[in-house]
CSV table of C-alpha atoms and ligand atoms in Angstrom, one decimal:
chain,number,residue,atom,x,y,z
A,162,MET,CA,-8.6,26.0,16.7
A,163,SER,CA,-6.1,26.2,14.2
A,164,PRO,CA,-5.4,29.5,11.7
A,165,LYS,CA,-7.4,29.1,8.8
A,166,TRP,CA,-4.9,28.7,6.6
A,167,PHE,CA,-3.4,25.5,8.0
A,168,ILE,CA,-2.7,22.5,5.6
A,169,ASP,CA,-5.3,20.1,5.5
A,170,GLU,CA,-4.1,17.2,7.3
A,171,VAL,CA,-6.3,14.6,6.4
A,172,GLN,CA,-5.9,15.2,3.3
A,173,HIS,CA,-2.3,14.4,2.9
A,174,ALA,CA,-2.4,11.9,4.6
A,175,GLY,CA,-2.4,9.0,2.4
A,176,LYS,CA,-5.1,7.7,0.5
A,177,GLU,CA,-4.0,4.4,1.2
A,178,HIS,CA,-4.5,5.5,4.9
A,179,LEU,CA,-8.4,6.6,5.4
A,180,ASP,CA,-9.6,3.6,2.9
A,181,PRO,CA,-10.6,1.0,5.2
A,182,SER,CA,-9.8,-2.3,2.6
A,183,GLN,CA,-6.2,-1.0,2.5
A,184,VAL,CA,-6.0,-0.4,6.5
A,185,ALA,CA,-7.5,-3.9,7.0
A,186,ARG,CA,-4.4,-5.1,5.3
A,187,TYR,CA,-1.9,-2.5,6.5
A,188,ASP,CA,-0.3,-5.2,9.2
A,189,GLU,CA,-0.1,-7.9,6.4
A,190,LYS,CA,1.2,-5.8,3.6
A,191,ILE,CA,4.0,-4.0,6.1
A,192,PRO,CA,4.9,-6.0,8.6
A,193,PHE,CA,6.0,-3.6,11.9
A,194,ASP,CA,8.6,-5.2,14.6
A,195,PRO,CA,8.7,-2.8,17.0
A,196,SER,CA,11.1,-4.8,19.3
A,197,GLY,CA,13.9,-3.6,18.2
A,198,GLU,CA,12.3,-0.1,18.4
A,199,VAL,CA,11.1,-0.6,22.4
A,200,GLU,CA,15.3,-2.0,23.0
A,201,THR,CA,16.5,0.7,21.6
A,202,LEU,CA,13.6,3.7,23.8
A,203,LEU,CA,15.2,0.9,26.6
A,204,LYS,CA,18.8,1.3,26.1
A,205,LEU,CA,18.3,5.4,26.0
A,206,GLY,CA,16.3,5.6,29.9
A,207,LEU,CA,12.8,5.2,29.1
A,208,ALA,CA,11.3,3.6,32.2
A,209,ASP,CA,8.5,3.1,34.6
A,210,GLU,CA,7.1,6.5,35.2
A,211,ASP,CA,7.1,7.8,31.2
A,212,THR,CA,5.2,9.4,28.8
A,213,VAL,CA,5.4,8.1,25.6
A,214,VAL,CA,3.9,9.9,22.1
A,215,ASP,CA,3.6,7.9,19.1
A,216,PHE,CA,3.1,10.3,16.4
A,217,GLY,CA,1.5,8.4,13.2
A,218,THR,CA,0.9,5.5,15.1
A,219,GLY,CA,-1.3,3.8,12.3
A,220,THR,CA,-2.1,0.4,12.7
A,221,GLY,CA,-1.1,1.2,17.4
A,222,VAL,CA,2.0,-2.0,17.1
A,223,PHE,CA,3.7,0.6,19.0
A,224,PRO,CA,2.4,1.7,21.6
A,225,VAL,CA,1.1,-1.3,22.1
A,226,ALA,CA,5.1,-2.9,22.5
A,227,VAL,CA,5.7,-0.5,24.1
A,228,SER,CA,3.2,0.0,27.1
A,229,GLU,CA,4.7,-2.4,29.3
A,230,HIS,CA,7.8,-0.1,29.7
A,231,CYS,CA,6.0,3.1,31.1
A,232,ASP,CA,3.0,4.6,32.3
A,233,ARG,CA,1.2,6.8,29.7
A,234,VAL,CA,1.2,6.4,25.8
A,235,VAL,CA,-0.7,8.4,24.0
A,236,ALA,CA,-0.4,7.2,19.7
A,237,ILE,CA,-1.9,10.1,17.9
A,238,ASP,CA,-3.3,9.2,13.6
A,239,VAL,CA,-4.9,11.5,11.8
A,240,SER,CA,-6.5,8.6,9.6
A,241,GLU,CA,-10.1,8.0,11.2
A,242,THR,CA,-9.8,3.8,9.9
A,243,MET,CA,-6.6,3.6,11.1
A,244,VAL,CA,-7.5,5.4,14.2
A,245,GLU,CA,-10.4,2.8,14.3
A,246,VAL,CA,-8.1,0.1,13.9
A,247,ALA,CA,-5.3,0.6,16.9
A,248,ARG,CA,-8.4,1.1,19.5
A,249,GLU,CA,-9.0,-2.5,18.5
A,250,LYS,CA,-5.4,-3.5,18.7
A,251,VAL,CA,-5.2,-1.5,21.9
A,252,ASP,CA,-8.6,-3.6,23.1
A,253,ASP,CA,-7.8,-6.6,22.2
A,254,ALA,CA,-4.2,-6.5,24.0
A,255,GLY,CA,-6.0,-5.2,27.3
A,256,VAL,CA,-3.7,-2.9,28.2
A,257,GLN,CA,-4.8,0.3,30.1
A,258,ASN,CA,-2.2,2.9,29.8
A,259,VAL,CA,-2.1,3.3,26.2
A,260,GLU,CA,-4.9,6.3,24.4
A,261,ILE,CA,-5.1,6.6,20.6
A,262,VAL,CA,-5.4,10.2,19.6
A,263,HIS,CA,-8.4,10.9,16.7
A,264,ASP,CA,-5.2,14.4,15.2
A,265,GLY,CA,-2.7,15.3,12.7
A,266,VAL,CA,0.9,16.1,13.9
A,267,VAL,CA,0.1,19.9,13.4
A,268,ARG,CA,-2.2,20.1,15.2
A,269,TYR,CA,-2.2,17.9,18.3
A,270,GLU,CA,-1.7,19.6,21.5
A,271,HIS,CA,-0.8,17.5,24.2
A,272,GLU,CA,-2.2,17.3,27.7
A,273,GLY,CA,-0.1,16.3,31.2
A,274,SER,CA,2.9,15.8,32.5
A,275,PRO,CA,5.4,16.8,29.1
A,276,ALA,CA,6.6,13.9,27.3
A,277,SER,CA,10.5,11.8,27.7
A,278,PHE,CA,9.9,10.1,25.4
A,279,ALA,CA,8.0,10.6,21.3
A,280,PHE,CA,8.3,8.5,18.6
A,281,SER,CA,7.4,8.5,14.5
A,282,LYS,CA,7.8,5.6,12.3
A,283,ASN,CA,6.9,6.7,8.8
A,284,ALA,CA,4.3,9.8,8.9
A,285,LEU,CA,6.9,13.0,8.7
A,286,HIS,CA,7.5,12.5,5.0
A,287,HIS,CA,3.4,12.9,4.1
A,288,LEU,CA,3.8,16.6,4.8
A,289,PRO,CA,5.7,19.3,2.7
A,290,ASP,CA,8.8,21.1,4.2
A,291,PHE,CA,7.0,23.9,5.8
A,292,TRP,CA,4.5,22.0,8.0
A,293,LYS,CA,7.0,18.8,8.8
A,294,ILE,CA,8.8,21.9,11.1
A,295,GLU,CA,5.9,22.9,12.3
A,296,ALA,CA,4.9,19.2,12.8
A,297,LEU,CA,9.0,18.7,14.6
A,298,LYS,CA,7.6,21.9,16.3
A,299,THR,CA,4.6,20.0,17.8
A,300,ILE,CA,6.9,17.3,18.5
A,301,GLY,CA,8.8,19.5,21.1
A,302,SER,CA,6.1,20.9,22.8
A,303,THR,CA,5.1,17.4,24.2
A,304,LEU,CA,8.5,16.7,24.8
A,305,GLU,CA,10.4,17.7,28.1
A,306,SER,CA,13.6,19.3,28.3
A,307,GLY,CA,15.7,16.9,26.9
A,308,GLY,CA,13.2,14.7,26.0
A,309,ILE,CA,14.3,12.2,23.1
A,310,LEU,CA,12.7,12.0,19.7
A,311,ARG,CA,13.2,8.2,18.3
A,312,LEU,CA,12.3,9.1,14.5
A,313,HIS,CA,12.6,7.6,11.4
A,314,ASP,CA,10.7,8.0,8.0
A,315,LEU,CA,12.1,7.5,4.4
A,316,VAL,CA,14.4,10.2,4.0
A,317,TYR,CA,16.7,10.6,0.9
A,318,SER,CA,20.5,10.3,1.0
A,319,PHE,CA,21.4,9.5,-2.9
A,320,ASP,CA,23.6,12.2,-4.3
A,321,PRO,CA,21.3,14.4,-5.6
A,322,ASP,CA,22.7,13.9,-9.0
A,323,ASP,CA,21.9,10.5,-9.5
A,324,SER,CA,18.7,11.0,-8.7
A,325,HIS,CA,16.7,9.4,-11.4
A,326,ASP,CA,19.1,6.3,-11.3
A,327,ALA,CA,18.4,5.4,-7.6
A,328,ILE,CA,14.8,6.0,-7.2
A,329,GLU,CA,14.2,3.0,-11.3
A,330,SER,CA,16.4,0.9,-9.0
A,331,TRP,CA,14.9,1.4,-5.7
A,332,LEU,CA,11.2,0.2,-8.2
A,333,GLU,CA,12.9,-2.5,-8.9
A,334,ARG,CA,13.8,-3.6,-5.3
A,335,MET,CA,10.5,-3.0,-4.3
A,336,GLU,CA,8.0,-6.1,-3.8
A,337,PRO,CA,5.6,-6.1,-6.8
A,338,THR,CA,3.2,-7.9,-5.4
A,339,LEU,CA,2.8,-6.2,-2.0
A,340,PHE,CA,2.4,-2.2,-3.8
A,341,THR,CA,0.7,-1.3,-7.0
A,342,GLU,CA,3.3,0.7,-9.5
A,343,VAL,CA,1.4,3.2,-9.0
A,344,GLU,CA,1.3,3.2,-5.5
A,345,LEU,CA,5.2,3.4,-5.3
A,346,HIS,CA,4.9,6.3,-7.8
A,347,ASN,CA,3.1,8.4,-5.9
A,348,HIS,CA,5.5,7.9,-3.4
A,349,PHE,CA,7.8,10.2,-5.4
A,350,SER,CA,4.9,12.2,-7.6
A,351,GLU,CA,2.6,12.9,-4.5
A,352,GLU,CA,4.6,12.4,-1.2
A,353,PHE,CA,7.1,14.9,0.1
A,354,SER,CA,10.3,12.9,1.1
A,355,THR,CA,13.0,14.8,1.0
A,356,TYR,CA,17.0,14.2,2.0
A,357,GLY,CA,18.7,13.5,4.5
A,358,PHE,CA,20.5,16.6,4.6
A,359,ILE,CA,17.5,18.9,4.7
A,360,PHE,CA,15.6,17.2,6.8
A,361,GLU,CA,18.9,17.3,9.3
A,362,SER,CA,18.3,21.0,9.8
A,363,MET,CA,14.7,21.1,9.6
A,364,LEU,CA,15.7,19.0,13.7
A,365,GLN,CA,17.9,21.0,14.5
A,366,LYS,CA,16.3,24.8,13.4
A,367,ALA,CA,12.8,22.9,15.2
A,368,GLY,CA,14.6,22.9,18.2
A,369,PHE,CA,16.8,19.3,18.5
A,370,GLU,CA,20.0,17.9,19.8
A,371,ILE,CA,20.5,14.6,16.7
A,372,LEU,CA,22.4,12.4,19.1
A,373,ASP,CA,22.5,10.3,16.1
A,374,SER,CA,21.6,9.4,12.7
A,375,THR,CA,21.5,6.1,9.8
A,376,TYR,CA,21.3,6.7,6.4
A,377,ARG,CA,19.9,3.0,4.2
A,378,ASP,CA,20.6,2.0,0.8
A,379,GLY,CA,19.3,5.6,0.3
A,380,PHE,CA,15.9,6.3,0.4
A,381,TYR,CA,15.8,5.2,4.9
A,382,ALA,CA,17.0,7.7,7.3
A,383,ALA,CA,16.5,6.9,11.5
A,384,TYR,CA,17.5,10.0,14.3
A,385,THR,CA,17.9,9.8,18.2
A,386,CYS,CA,17.5,13.5,19.1
A,387,GLU,CA,17.1,15.4,22.4
A,388,TRP,CA,15.3,18.3,22.6
A,389,GLN,CA,16.8,21.5,23.5
A,390,GLY,CA,13.3,23.5,24.4
B,40,SAM,C1,2.9,4.7,5.8
B,40,SAM,S1,1.9,5.0,7.5
B,40,SAM,C2,3.3,4.2,8.7
B,40,SAM,C3,2.4,4.2,11.0
B,40,SAM,C4,3.2,3.3,11.7
B,40,SAM,N1,4.0,4.9,11.8
B,40,SAM,C5,4.2,2.4,11.3
B,40,SAM,O1,5.4,2.6,11.0
B,40,SAM,O2,4.0,0.7,11.5
B,40,SAM,C6,2.0,7.0,7.7
B,40,SAM,C7,0.7,6.5,9.1
B,40,SAM,O3,0.8,8.7,9.2
B,40,SAM,C8,-0.5,9.1,9.4
B,40,SAM,N2,-0.3,10.3,9.4
B,40,SAM,C9,-0.1,11.2,8.0
B,40,SAM,N3,-0.2,12.1,8.4
B,40,SAM,C10,-0.4,12.5,9.2
B,40,SAM,C11,-0.8,13.7,10.3
B,40,SAM,N4,-0.3,14.9,10.0
B,40,SAM,N5,-0.3,13.4,11.8
B,40,SAM,C12,-0.8,12.5,12.2
B,40,SAM,N6,-1.0,11.4,11.2
B,40,SAM,C13,-0.8,10.9,10.3
B,40,SAM,C14,-1.4,7.4,8.6
B,40,SAM,O4,-2.2,8.3,8.5
B,40,SAM,C15,-0.3,6.4,8.7
B,40,SAM,O5,-1.7,5.8,9.2
């Protein structure tokens, strides 16, 4: 049982991730080719006997793709709607070693052997900073010592002095047919992307050593980290 003061993770999941009609067209709207990330995990040592946990899996693209390279995949998402779609995807793919779990990244309690790899893409910016660290602690607690976290998110790397210009120019670059203006504005007004220099410090304080960090376009980051716990 979580304490009563815990965050309501469903309320923070992002309205579009709870709405069945939006979730139904999620893969078309935000296509994700997982092959590069699977390749990255393989280069980092992913092996047949390993467990992989995906936090904020969405429609389940990554767990299905990585499942043939490991023993067990646990993929969690706090949105019941996403979980239904992900379970369907797993069934359709006929894979037997993927468990889709309806849970939040903060609350999740891992069962079974510790994971060798954790993965998370574009999920943590839904949590305010205090809860991001709680989530990173949870992620760490699923990993064996020396386990690897591969994480992507919308993380800012523009200069804080240039924030308004950077955001206006990002908004102009976004495809207007994919996202409504309100959705794009909500990223700043309602969600919790933070700066890379803050996020790196969070990763370290939570117990990760950062092996690699990559920043792209002022708005996107990828990290490879090793759990020191
Ligand atoms: C932008 S989508 C990304 C989905 C997937 N990782 C991908 O890249 O295609 C973010 C996902 O994170 C989930 N999410 C948001 N907050 C969460 C939380 N606290 N715990 C677990 N899942 C969460 C949402 O429901 C949504 O499915």
